[in-house]
Amino acid sequence: MAEVIVVTSGKGGVGKTTTSAAFGTGLAQRGKRTVVIDFDVGLRNLDLIMGVERRVVFDIINVIQGEAKLNQALIRDKRVDTLAILPASQTRDKDALTKEGVRQIIEELSRDFDYIICDSPAGIEKGAMLALYFADQALIVTNPEVSSVRDSDRILGVLQSRSRRAEEKLGRVKEHLLVTRYDPARVERGEMLKLEDVQEILAIPLLGVIPESESVLRASNTGTPVILDPESVAGQAYKDAVDRFLGEKVPHRFLEPERKGLFRRLFGGRAA
Amino acid sequence: MRWLDLFRARKPAQASAASAKERLQIVLAHERIGRTREDFLPKLQQELVAVVARYVAIDPNKVAVNLERGGDMSTLEIEIELPGPQAQRLEAAASR
Ligand SMILES: Nc1ncnc2c1ncn2[C@@H]1O[C@H](COP(=O)(O)OP(=O)(O)OP(=O)(O)O)[C@@H](O)[C@H]1O
Ligand SMILES: [Mg+2]
């Protein structure tokens, strides 16, 4: 049986898709058979971030409406062979996504995969509700910023009341906090919420802290999940998070501002 | 401190932005066409598989579709696993 993991936040633009791509790729690199599903129907983006946009023929809606077999819609990654992507539809509207359709897809994927990662759209509308409905575990992607923390709290409430696990009394959805776009220099200057503050307010176990990093834009430019860039601090932080998720004890890194050497200070250049 | 960083600082950024532009141009060109007339590729694939199915009993789950959209040219690759003579003989025996 596969574990279903939703990547969610409530708030938009906090790093869910970046996380889904990196985390899914990381699990696959560890040999886990992993599929990442884009639930953002109408505004698909996971395909671009994972660099498979030219290879999309069918999407999740085609599968739900019986126009394509699941197998035909899955895109197998060319870099990591245990990784697959199920794209969202770009042209249909959200109503084509149904609970029954998603249930069947997840059931079928469960036979062939170890992990099913659901990249949620922002908000708490249908797409977001269906992305989290079948989850066993949740990555709560949160930026150290007031509205993001509040929205994360809201989504935690939804997870514990309106997911399948809640409705069928199957035990709690396991929650993991992932703080992203963390800028230690700004935290030090008192301009950004501290990690401890976010943790204290949300009170769920911390899985990882992903620093703000220029390499994330570079990764999206080229369609390479940032975890595949070994020089990137964000990529390294995602790798740590995957290792922790798989039960390893890994210390948190990149929590302190980088002390720049003389040349860096002279010639600029921020975190990789 | 890595000395190389000094020389590398600009270059990769430029390269990656160029790649972003190229990827967007290709994907958007295809999406814009799709807005005015229906994308025929999915239908083409379905009809091809249906034709093959008229001649050989194929498992629809054993059909792999690979598309690579490009600027000047796209390639559509359809891989259909045909049952071997042995499987066909068994099937014939079963239906007798
Ligand atoms: N660690 C990071 N450092 C720098 N930029 C980042 C980081 N994580 C994400 N970003 C940037 O933040 C923006 C939003 O990221 P992303 O698309 O992953 O968010 P999202 O939560 O999926 O958004 P949406 O709610 O629209 O689906 C992107 O421009 C991305 O490059
Ligand atoms: Mg997204």
PDB file of C-alpha atoms in Angstrom, chain A:
ATOM      1  CA  MET A   1       0.000   0.000   0.000  1.00  0.00           C
ATOM      2  CA  ALA A   2       1.299   3.420  -0.923  1.00  0.00           C
ATOM      3  CA  GLU A   3       1.518   6.300   1.499  1.00  0.00           C
ATOM      4  CA  VAL A   4      -0.363   9.353   0.268  1.00  0.00           C
ATOM      5  CA  ILE A   5       1.343  12.645   1.129  1.00  0.00           C
ATOM      6  CA  VAL A   6      -0.307  15.998   0.477  1.00  0.00           C
ATOM      7  CA  VAL A   7       1.829  19.122   0.069  1.00  0.00           C
ATOM      8  CA  THR A   8      -0.416  21.944   1.191  1.00  0.00           C
ATOM      9  CA  SER A   9      -0.418  25.435   2.711  1.00  0.00           C
ATOM     10  CA  GLY A  10      -3.659  27.322   2.256  1.00  0.00           C
ATOM     11  CA  LYS A  11      -1.720  30.367   1.103  1.00  0.00           C
ATOM     12  CA  GLY A  12      -0.534  30.678  -2.487  1.00  0.00           C
ATOM     13  CA  GLY A  13       3.010  31.012  -3.717  1.00  0.00           C
ATOM     14  CA  VAL A  14       4.756  29.694  -0.616  1.00  0.00           C
ATOM     15  CA  GLY A  15       6.632  26.846  -2.333  1.00  0.00           C
ATOM     16  CA  LYS A  16       4.255  23.859  -2.582  1.00  0.00           C
ATOM     17  CA  THR A  17       5.108  22.980  -6.165  1.00  0.00           C
ATOM     18  CA  THR A  18       8.839  23.556  -5.607  1.00  0.00           C
ATOM     19  CA  THR A  19       8.549  21.240  -2.596  1.00  0.00           C
ATOM     20  CA  SER A  20       6.466  18.579  -4.366  1.00  0.00           C
ATOM     21  CA  ALA A  21       9.025  18.399  -7.179  1.00  0.00           C
ATOM     22  CA  ALA A  22      12.045  18.335  -4.866  1.00  0.00           C
ATOM     23  CA  PHE A  23      10.610  16.008  -2.247  1.00  0.00           C
ATOM     24  CA  GLY A  24       9.166  13.582  -4.785  1.00  0.00           C
ATOM     25  CA  THR A  25      12.454  13.480  -6.687  1.00  0.00           C
ATOM     26  CA  GLY A  26      14.332  12.978  -3.407  1.00  0.00           C
ATOM     27  CA  LEU A  27      12.194  10.001  -2.406  1.00  0.00           C
ATOM     28  CA  ALA A  28      12.661   8.499  -5.865  1.00  0.00           C
ATOM     29  CA  GLN A  29      16.424   9.016  -5.638  1.00  0.00           C
ATOM     30  CA  ARG A  30      16.296   6.910  -2.491  1.00  0.00           C
ATOM     31  CA  GLY A  31      14.768   4.118  -4.543  1.00  0.00           C
ATOM     32  CA  LYS A  32      11.151   4.686  -3.518  1.00  0.00           C
ATOM     33  CA  ARG A  33       8.671   4.345  -6.355  1.00  0.00           C
ATOM     34  CA  THR A  34       7.157   7.816  -6.319  1.00  0.00           C
ATOM     35  CA  VAL A  35       4.455   9.587  -8.307  1.00  0.00           C
ATOM     36  CA  VAL A  36       3.716  13.306  -8.029  1.00  0.00           C
ATOM     37  CA  ILE A  37       0.187  14.430  -8.924  1.00  0.00           C
ATOM     38  CA  ASP A  38      -0.622  18.018  -9.871  1.00  0.00           C
ATOM     39  CA  PHE A  39      -4.044  18.969  -8.431  1.00  0.00           C
ATOM     40  CA  ASP A  40      -3.943  22.539  -9.748  1.00  0.00           C
ATOM     41  CA  VAL A  41      -6.502  21.967 -12.516  1.00  0.00           C
ATOM     42  CA  GLY A  42      -6.609  24.912 -14.906  1.00  0.00           C
ATOM     43  CA  LEU A  43      -3.217  26.226 -13.824  1.00  0.00           C
ATOM     44  CA  ARG A  44      -0.822  23.354 -14.135  1.00  0.00           C
ATOM     45  CA  ASN A  45       2.778  24.134 -13.292  1.00  0.00           C
ATOM     46  CA  LEU A  46       4.341  21.020 -11.858  1.00  0.00           C
ATOM     47  CA  ASP A  47       5.171  19.869 -15.408  1.00  0.00           C
ATOM     48  CA  LEU A  48       7.273  23.004 -15.962  1.00  0.00           C
ATOM     49  CA  ILE A  49       9.021  22.808 -12.612  1.00  0.00           C
ATOM     50  CA  MET A  50       9.863  19.160 -13.245  1.00  0.00           C
ATOM     51  CA  GLY A  51      10.878  19.825 -16.858  1.00  0.00           C
ATOM     52  CA  VAL A  52       8.403  17.466 -18.521  1.00  0.00           C
ATOM     53  CA  GLU A  53       6.090  20.084 -20.075  1.00  0.00           C
ATOM     54  CA  ARG A  54       6.895  19.005 -23.630  1.00  0.00           C
ATOM     55  CA  ARG A  55       5.897  15.439 -22.909  1.00  0.00           C
ATOM     56  CA  VAL A  56       2.335  15.938 -21.638  1.00  0.00           C
ATOM     57  CA  VAL A  57      -0.288  14.180 -23.767  1.00  0.00           C
ATOM     58  CA  PHE A  58      -2.982  13.231 -21.270  1.00  0.00           C
ATOM     59  CA  ASP A  59      -3.804  14.555 -17.829  1.00  0.00           C
ATOM     60  CA  ILE A  60      -5.668  13.603 -14.674  1.00  0.00           C
ATOM     61  CA  ILE A  61      -9.016  14.785 -16.082  1.00  0.00           C
ATOM     62  CA  ASN A  62      -8.615  12.617 -19.199  1.00  0.00           C
ATOM     63  CA  VAL A  63      -8.125   9.662 -16.867  1.00  0.00           C
ATOM     64  CA  ILE A  64     -11.123  10.523 -14.669  1.00  0.00           C
ATOM     65  CA  GLN A  65     -13.340  10.921 -17.717  1.00  0.00           C
ATOM     66  CA  GLY A  66     -12.155   7.641 -19.209  1.00  0.00           C
ATOM     67  CA  GLU A  67     -10.451   9.225 -22.215  1.00  0.00           C
ATOM     68  CA  ALA A  68      -7.068   7.728 -21.338  1.00  0.00           C
ATOM     69  CA  LYS A  69      -5.658   4.947 -19.217  1.00  0.00           C
ATOM     70  CA  LEU A  70      -3.772   6.026 -16.137  1.00  0.00           C
ATOM     71  CA  ASN A  71      -0.673   4.389 -17.560  1.00  0.00           C
ATOM     72  CA  GLN A  72      -0.822   6.548 -20.661  1.00  0.00           C
ATOM     73  CA  ALA A  73      -1.144   9.750 -18.677  1.00  0.00           C
ATOM     74  CA  LEU A  74       1.785   9.028 -16.371  1.00  0.00           C
ATOM     75  CA  ILE A  75       5.039  10.626 -17.487  1.00  0.00           C
ATOM     76  CA  ARG A  76       8.116   8.653 -16.471  1.00  0.00           C
ATOM     77  CA  ASP A  77      11.011  10.874 -15.451  1.00  0.00           C
ATOM     78  CA  LYS A  78      14.124  10.498 -17.593  1.00  0.00           C
ATOM     79  CA  ARG A  79      16.548  11.402 -14.800  1.00  0.00           C
ATOM     80  CA  VAL A  80      15.287   9.247 -11.934  1.00  0.00           C
ATOM     81  CA  ASP A  81      13.708   6.010 -13.063  1.00  0.00           C
ATOM     82  CA  THR A  82      11.466   5.405 -10.035  1.00  0.00           C
ATOM     83  CA  LEU A  83       9.770   8.785 -10.517  1.00  0.00           C
ATOM     84  CA  ALA A  84       6.562   9.561 -12.411  1.00  0.00           C
ATOM     85  CA  ILE A  85       4.360  12.627 -12.854  1.00  0.00           C
ATOM     86  CA  LEU A  86       0.605  12.875 -13.382  1.00  0.00           C
ATOM     87  CA  PRO A  87      -0.119  16.324 -14.825  1.00  0.00           C
ATOM     88  CA  ALA A  88      -3.169  18.470 -14.177  1.00  0.00           C
ATOM     89  CA  SER A  89      -5.367  19.602 -17.033  1.00  0.00           C
ATOM     90  CA  GLN A  90      -4.658  23.058 -18.359  1.00  0.00           C
ATOM     91  CA  THR A  91      -7.931  23.566 -20.217  1.00  0.00           C
ATOM     92  CA  ARG A  92     -10.726  21.937 -18.229  1.00  0.00           C
ATOM     93  CA  ASP A  93     -12.216  23.474 -15.149  1.00  0.00           C
ATOM     94  CA  LYS A  94     -11.934  22.294 -11.589  1.00  0.00           C
ATOM     95  CA  ASP A  95     -15.386  20.697 -11.532  1.00  0.00           C
ATOM     96  CA  ALA A  96     -14.116  17.877 -13.715  1.00  0.00           C
ATOM     97  CA  LEU A  97     -12.145  16.722 -10.689  1.00  0.00           C
ATOM     98  CA  THR A  98     -14.324  14.363  -8.645  1.00  0.00           C
ATOM     99  CA  LYS A  99     -13.779  12.579  -5.363  1.00  0.00           C
ATOM    100  CA  GLU A 100     -14.680   9.234  -6.916  1.00  0.00           C
ATOM    101  CA  GLY A 101     -12.313   9.814  -9.833  1.00  0.00           C
ATOM    102  CA  VAL A 102      -9.446  10.749  -7.532  1.00  0.00           C
ATOM    103  CA  ARG A 103     -10.197   7.752  -5.313  1.00  0.00           C
ATOM    104  CA  GLN A 104      -9.884   5.378  -8.264  1.00  0.00           C
ATOM    105  CA  ILE A 105      -6.652   6.952  -9.453  1.00  0.00           C
ATOM    106  CA  ILE A 106      -5.085   6.764  -6.009  1.00  0.00           C
ATOM    107  CA  GLU A 107      -6.231   3.173  -5.592  1.00  0.00           C
ATOM    108  CA  GLU A 108      -4.684   2.180  -8.895  1.00  0.00           C
ATOM    109  CA  LEU A 109      -1.444   4.058  -8.213  1.00  0.00           C
ATOM    110  CA  SER A 110      -1.216   2.428  -4.785  1.00  0.00           C
ATOM    111  CA  ARG A 111      -0.509  -0.893  -6.446  1.00  0.00           C
ATOM    112  CA  ASP A 112       2.590   0.323  -8.285  1.00  0.00           C
ATOM    113  CA  PHE A 113       4.033   3.070  -6.111  1.00  0.00           C
ATOM    114  CA  ASP A 114       5.395   3.498  -2.581  1.00  0.00           C
ATOM    115  CA  TYR A 115       4.611   7.204  -2.314  1.00  0.00           C
ATOM    116  CA  ILE A 116       1.915   9.341  -3.915  1.00  0.00           C
ATOM    117  CA  ILE A 117       2.668  13.057  -3.548  1.00  0.00           C
ATOM    118  CA  CYS A 118      -0.295  15.397  -4.061  1.00  0.00           C
ATOM    119  CA  ASP A 119       0.689  18.955  -5.017  1.00  0.00           C
ATOM    120  CA  SER A 120      -2.234  21.032  -3.762  1.00  0.00           C
ATOM    121  CA  PRO A 121      -3.407  24.293  -5.306  1.00  0.00           C
ATOM    122  CA  ALA A 122      -3.696  27.314  -3.010  1.00  0.00           C
ATOM    123  CA  GLY A 123      -6.924  28.033  -1.160  1.00  0.00           C
ATOM    124  CA  ILE A 124      -9.462  25.670   0.344  1.00  0.00           C
ATOM    125  CA  GLU A 125     -11.630  25.125  -2.717  1.00  0.00           C
ATOM    126  CA  LYS A 126     -12.342  21.852  -4.446  1.00  0.00           C
ATOM    127  CA  GLY A 127      -8.852  21.172  -5.843  1.00  0.00           C
ATOM    128  CA  ALA A 128      -7.214  21.746  -2.475  1.00  0.00           C
ATOM    129  CA  MET A 129      -9.858  19.686  -0.659  1.00  0.00           C
ATOM    130  CA  LEU A 130      -9.413  16.737  -3.016  1.00  0.00           C
ATOM    131  CA  ALA A 131      -5.616  16.970  -2.839  1.00  0.00           C
ATOM    132  CA  LEU A 132      -5.724  16.501   0.916  1.00  0.00           C
ATOM    133  CA  TYR A 133      -8.750  14.206   1.187  1.00  0.00           C
ATOM    134  CA  PHE A 134      -6.923  10.887   0.776  1.00  0.00           C
ATOM    135  CA  ALA A 135      -3.753  11.914   2.608  1.00  0.00           C
ATOM    136  CA  ASP A 136      -2.048   9.757   5.214  1.00  0.00           C
ATOM    137  CA  GLN A 137       0.574  12.414   5.831  1.00  0.00           C
ATOM    138  CA  ALA A 138       0.830  16.136   5.135  1.00  0.00           C
ATOM    139  CA  LEU A 139       3.709  18.491   4.466  1.00  0.00           C
ATOM    140  CA  ILE A 140       2.574  21.884   5.685  1.00  0.00           C
ATOM    141  CA  VAL A 141       4.579  24.376   3.640  1.00  0.00           C
ATOM    142  CA  THR A 142       4.874  27.620   5.565  1.00  0.00           C
ATOM    143  CA  ASN A 143       6.780  30.848   5.009  1.00  0.00           C
ATOM    144  CA  PRO A 144       7.915  32.797   8.088  1.00  0.00           C
ATOM    145  CA  GLU A 145       5.290  35.433   7.503  1.00  0.00           C
ATOM    146  CA  VAL A 146       2.010  36.184   9.294  1.00  0.00           C
ATOM    147  CA  SER A 147      -0.529  35.334   6.616  1.00  0.00           C
ATOM    148  CA  SER A 148       1.218  32.108   5.684  1.00  0.00           C
ATOM    149  CA  VAL A 149       1.316  30.917   9.311  1.00  0.00           C
ATOM    150  CA  ARG A 150      -2.343  31.722   9.779  1.00  0.00           C
ATOM    151  CA  ASP A 151      -3.343  29.921   6.592  1.00  0.00           C
ATOM    152  CA  SER A 152      -1.277  26.891   7.614  1.00  0.00           C
ATOM    153  CA  ASP A 153      -3.167  26.767  10.893  1.00  0.00           C
ATOM    154  CA  ARG A 154      -6.424  26.903   8.988  1.00  0.00           C
ATOM    155  CA  ILE A 155      -5.408  24.059   6.697  1.00  0.00           C
ATOM    156  CA  LEU A 156      -4.334  21.965   9.713  1.00  0.00           C
ATOM    157  CA  GLY A 157      -7.871  22.308  11.013  1.00  0.00           C
ATOM    158  CA  VAL A 158      -9.295  21.215   7.658  1.00  0.00           C
ATOM    159  CA  LEU A 159      -6.971  18.186   7.573  1.00  0.00           C
ATOM    160  CA  GLN A 160      -8.125  17.011  10.973  1.00  0.00           C
ATOM    161  CA  SER A 161     -11.825  17.476  10.253  1.00  0.00           C
ATOM    162  CA  ARG A 162     -12.475  16.979   6.547  1.00  0.00           C
ATOM    163  CA  SER A 163      -9.967  14.436   5.290  1.00  0.00           C
ATOM    164  CA  ARG A 164     -10.938  10.832   4.685  1.00  0.00           C
ATOM    165  CA  ARG A 165      -8.953   9.796   7.762  1.00  0.00           C
ATOM    166  CA  ALA A 166     -10.982  12.217   9.869  1.00  0.00           C
ATOM    167  CA  GLU A 167     -14.330  11.294   8.327  1.00  0.00           C
ATOM    168  CA  GLU A 168     -13.780   7.560   8.575  1.00  0.00           C
ATOM    169  CA  LYS A 169     -12.057   7.791  11.979  1.00  0.00           C
ATOM    170  CA  LEU A 170      -8.916   6.100  10.703  1.00  0.00           C
ATOM    171  CA  GLY A 171      -6.522   8.010  12.932  1.00  0.00           C
ATOM    172  CA  ARG A 172      -4.878  11.376  12.437  1.00  0.00           C
ATOM    173  CA  VAL A 173      -3.217  12.526   9.266  1.00  0.00           C
ATOM    174  CA  LYS A 174       0.466  12.752  10.230  1.00  0.00           C
ATOM    175  CA  GLU A 175       1.588  16.378   9.998  1.00  0.00           C
ATOM    176  CA  HIS A 176       5.052  17.700   9.142  1.00  0.00           C
ATOM    177  CA  LEU A 177       6.064  21.349   9.214  1.00  0.00           C
ATOM    178  CA  LEU A 178       8.260  22.515   6.350  1.00  0.00           C
ATOM    179  CA  VAL A 179       9.345  26.129   6.694  1.00  0.00           C
ATOM    180  CA  THR A 180      10.447  27.476   3.320  1.00  0.00           C
ATOM    181  CA  ARG A 181      12.022  30.692   1.998  1.00  0.00           C
ATOM    182  CA  TYR A 182      13.686  31.135   5.384  1.00  0.00           C
ATOM    183  CA  ASP A 183      16.165  33.999   5.402  1.00  0.00           C
ATOM    184  CA  PRO A 184      18.428  33.754   8.462  1.00  0.00           C
ATOM    185  CA  ALA A 185      19.936  37.198   7.861  1.00  0.00           C
ATOM    186  CA  ARG A 186      16.524  38.832   8.013  1.00  0.00           C
ATOM    187  CA  VAL A 187      15.598  36.755  11.038  1.00  0.00           C
ATOM    188  CA  GLU A 188      18.760  37.966  12.751  1.00  0.00           C
ATOM    189  CA  ARG A 189      17.829  41.552  11.998  1.00  0.00           C
ATOM    190  CA  GLY A 190      14.429  40.906  13.529  1.00  0.00           C
ATOM    191  CA  GLU A 191      12.637  41.418  10.194  1.00  0.00           C
ATOM    192  CA  MET A 192      11.338  37.900   9.827  1.00  0.00           C
ATOM    193  CA  LEU A 193       9.591  35.474  12.166  1.00  0.00           C
ATOM    194  CA  LYS A 194      12.023  33.098  13.848  1.00  0.00           C
ATOM    195  CA  LEU A 195      11.789  29.383  13.251  1.00  0.00           C
ATOM    196  CA  GLU A 196      11.048  28.842  16.957  1.00  0.00           C
ATOM    197  CA  ASP A 197       8.142  31.278  16.732  1.00  0.00           C
ATOM    198  CA  VAL A 198       6.583  29.489  13.769  1.00  0.00           C
ATOM    199  CA  GLN A 199       7.069  26.146  15.514  1.00  0.00           C
ATOM    200  CA  GLU A 200       5.606  27.412  18.748  1.00  0.00           C
ATOM    201  CA  ILE A 201       2.508  28.787  17.048  1.00  0.00           C
ATOM    202  CA  LEU A 202       1.752  25.840  14.774  1.00  0.00           C
ATOM    203  CA  ALA A 203       2.944  23.191  17.268  1.00  0.00           C
ATOM    204  CA  ILE A 204       3.508  20.362  14.811  1.00  0.00           C
ATOM    205  CA  PRO A 205       6.739  18.377  14.314  1.00  0.00           C
ATOM    206  CA  LEU A 206       9.373  20.134  12.203  1.00  0.00           C
ATOM    207  CA  LEU A 207      10.531  18.219   9.148  1.00  0.00           C
ATOM    208  CA  GLY A 208      12.819  20.815   7.642  1.00  0.00           C
ATOM    209  CA  VAL A 209      13.749  24.420   6.956  1.00  0.00           C
ATOM    210  CA  ILE A 210      14.446  25.403   3.359  1.00  0.00           C
ATOM    211  CA  PRO A 211      16.442  28.617   3.054  1.00  0.00           C
ATOM    212  CA  GLU A 212      15.590  31.391   0.609  1.00  0.00           C
ATOM    213  CA  SER A 213      17.912  30.654  -2.263  1.00  0.00           C
ATOM    214  CA  GLU A 214      18.620  32.005  -5.727  1.00  0.00           C
ATOM    215  CA  SER A 215      19.119  28.501  -7.025  1.00  0.00           C
ATOM    216  CA  VAL A 216      15.354  27.876  -6.842  1.00  0.00           C
ATOM    217  CA  LEU A 217      14.751  30.299  -9.715  1.00  0.00           C
ATOM    218  CA  ARG A 218      17.595  28.765 -11.685  1.00  0.00           C
ATOM    219  CA  ALA A 219      16.073  25.325 -11.105  1.00  0.00           C
ATOM    220  CA  SER A 220      12.647  26.414 -12.327  1.00  0.00           C
ATOM    221  CA  ASN A 221      14.186  28.134 -15.364  1.00  0.00           C
ATOM    222  CA  THR A 222      15.676  24.871 -16.505  1.00  0.00           C
ATOM    223  CA  GLY A 223      12.947  22.534 -15.255  1.00  0.00           C
ATOM    224  CA  THR A 224      15.211  20.704 -12.850  1.00  0.00           C
ATOM    225  CA  PRO A 225      13.879  19.915  -9.369  1.00  0.00           C
ATOM    226  CA  VAL A 226      16.206  21.891  -7.073  1.00  0.00           C
ATOM    227  CA  ILE A 227      17.186  18.758  -5.143  1.00  0.00           C
ATOM    228  CA  LEU A 228      19.115  17.641  -8.244  1.00  0.00           C
ATOM    229  CA  ASP A 229      21.435  20.647  -7.862  1.00  0.00           C
ATOM    230  CA  PRO A 230      24.071  19.487  -5.373  1.00  0.00           C
ATOM    231  CA  GLU A 231      25.478  23.021  -4.971  1.00  0.00           C
ATOM    232  CA  SER A 232      22.167  24.512  -3.937  1.00  0.00           C
ATOM    233  CA  VAL A 233      21.593  25.066  -0.227  1.00  0.00           C
ATOM    234  CA  ALA A 234      17.845  24.715  -0.826  1.00  0.00           C
ATOM    235  CA  GLY A 235      18.510  21.416  -2.612  1.00  0.00           C
ATOM    236  CA  GLN A 236      20.638  20.200   0.288  1.00  0.00           C
ATOM    237  CA  ALA A 237      17.968  21.231   2.787  1.00  0.00           C
ATOM    238  CA  TYR A 238      15.341  19.302   0.793  1.00  0.00           C
ATOM    239  CA  LYS A 239      17.604  16.263   0.767  1.00  0.00           C
ATOM    240  CA  ASP A 240      17.959  16.493   4.567  1.00  0.00           C
ATOM    241  CA  ALA A 241      14.167  16.692   4.853  1.00  0.00           C
ATOM    242  CA  VAL A 242      13.758  13.551   2.737  1.00  0.00           C
ATOM    243  CA  ASP A 243      16.332  11.711   4.863  1.00  0.00           C
ATOM    244  CA  ARG A 244      14.517  12.777   8.042  1.00  0.00           C
ATOM    245  CA  PHE A 245      11.203  11.710   6.560  1.00  0.00           C
ATOM    246  CA  LEU A 246      12.702   8.273   5.956  1.00  0.00           C
ATOM    247  CA  GLY A 247      13.670   8.031   9.605  1.00  0.00           C
ATOM    248  CA  GLU A 248      17.241   9.274   9.689  1.00  0.00           C
ATOM    249  CA  LYS A 249      18.490  11.685  12.299  1.00  0.00           C
ATOM    250  CA  VAL A 250      19.869  14.673  10.432  1.00  0.00           C
ATOM    251  CA  PRO A 251      20.731  17.987  12.122  1.00  0.00           C
ATOM    252  CA  HIS A 252      19.082  21.139  10.735  1.00  0.00           C
ATOM    253  CA  ARG A 253      21.381  23.307   8.633  1.00  0.00           C
ATOM    254  CA  PHE A 254      21.305  26.787   7.112  1.00  0.00           C
ATOM    255  CA  LEU A 255      19.633  28.327  10.169  1.00  0.00           C
ATOM    256  CA  GLU A 256      22.350  30.922  10.689  1.00  0.00           C
ATOM    257  CA  PRO A 257      23.249  33.751   8.296  1.00  0.00           C
ATOM    258  CA  GLU A 258      26.094  32.872   5.987  1.00  0.00           C
ATOM    259  CA  ARG A 259      29.280  34.619   7.070  1.00  0.00           C
ATOM    260  CA  LYS A 260      30.587  35.894   3.790  1.00  0.00           C
ATOM    261  CA  GLY A 261      34.253  35.786   2.929  1.00  0.00           C
ATOM    262  CA  LEU A 262      35.964  38.970   1.809  1.00  0.00           C
ATOM    263  CA  PHE A 263      35.574  38.295  -1.895  1.00  0.00           C
ATOM    264  CA  ARG A 264      31.916  37.419  -1.629  1.00  0.00           C
ATOM    265  CA  ARG A 265      31.332  40.611   0.266  1.00  0.00           C
ATOM    266  CA  LEU A 266      33.185  42.628  -2.344  1.00  0.00           C
ATOM    267  CA  PHE A 267      31.695  41.028  -5.384  1.00  0.00           C
ATOM    268  CA  GLY A 268      28.239  40.170  -4.091  1.00  0.00           C
ATOM    269  CA  GLY A 269      26.449  36.928  -4.714  1.00  0.00           C
ATOM    270  CA  ARG A 270      23.956  35.428  -2.313  1.00  0.00           C
ATOM    271  CA  ALA A 271      23.210  31.931  -1.105  1.00  0.00           C
ATOM    272  CA  ALA A 272      23.588  29.273  -3.781  1.00  0.00           C
TER     273      ALA A 272
END
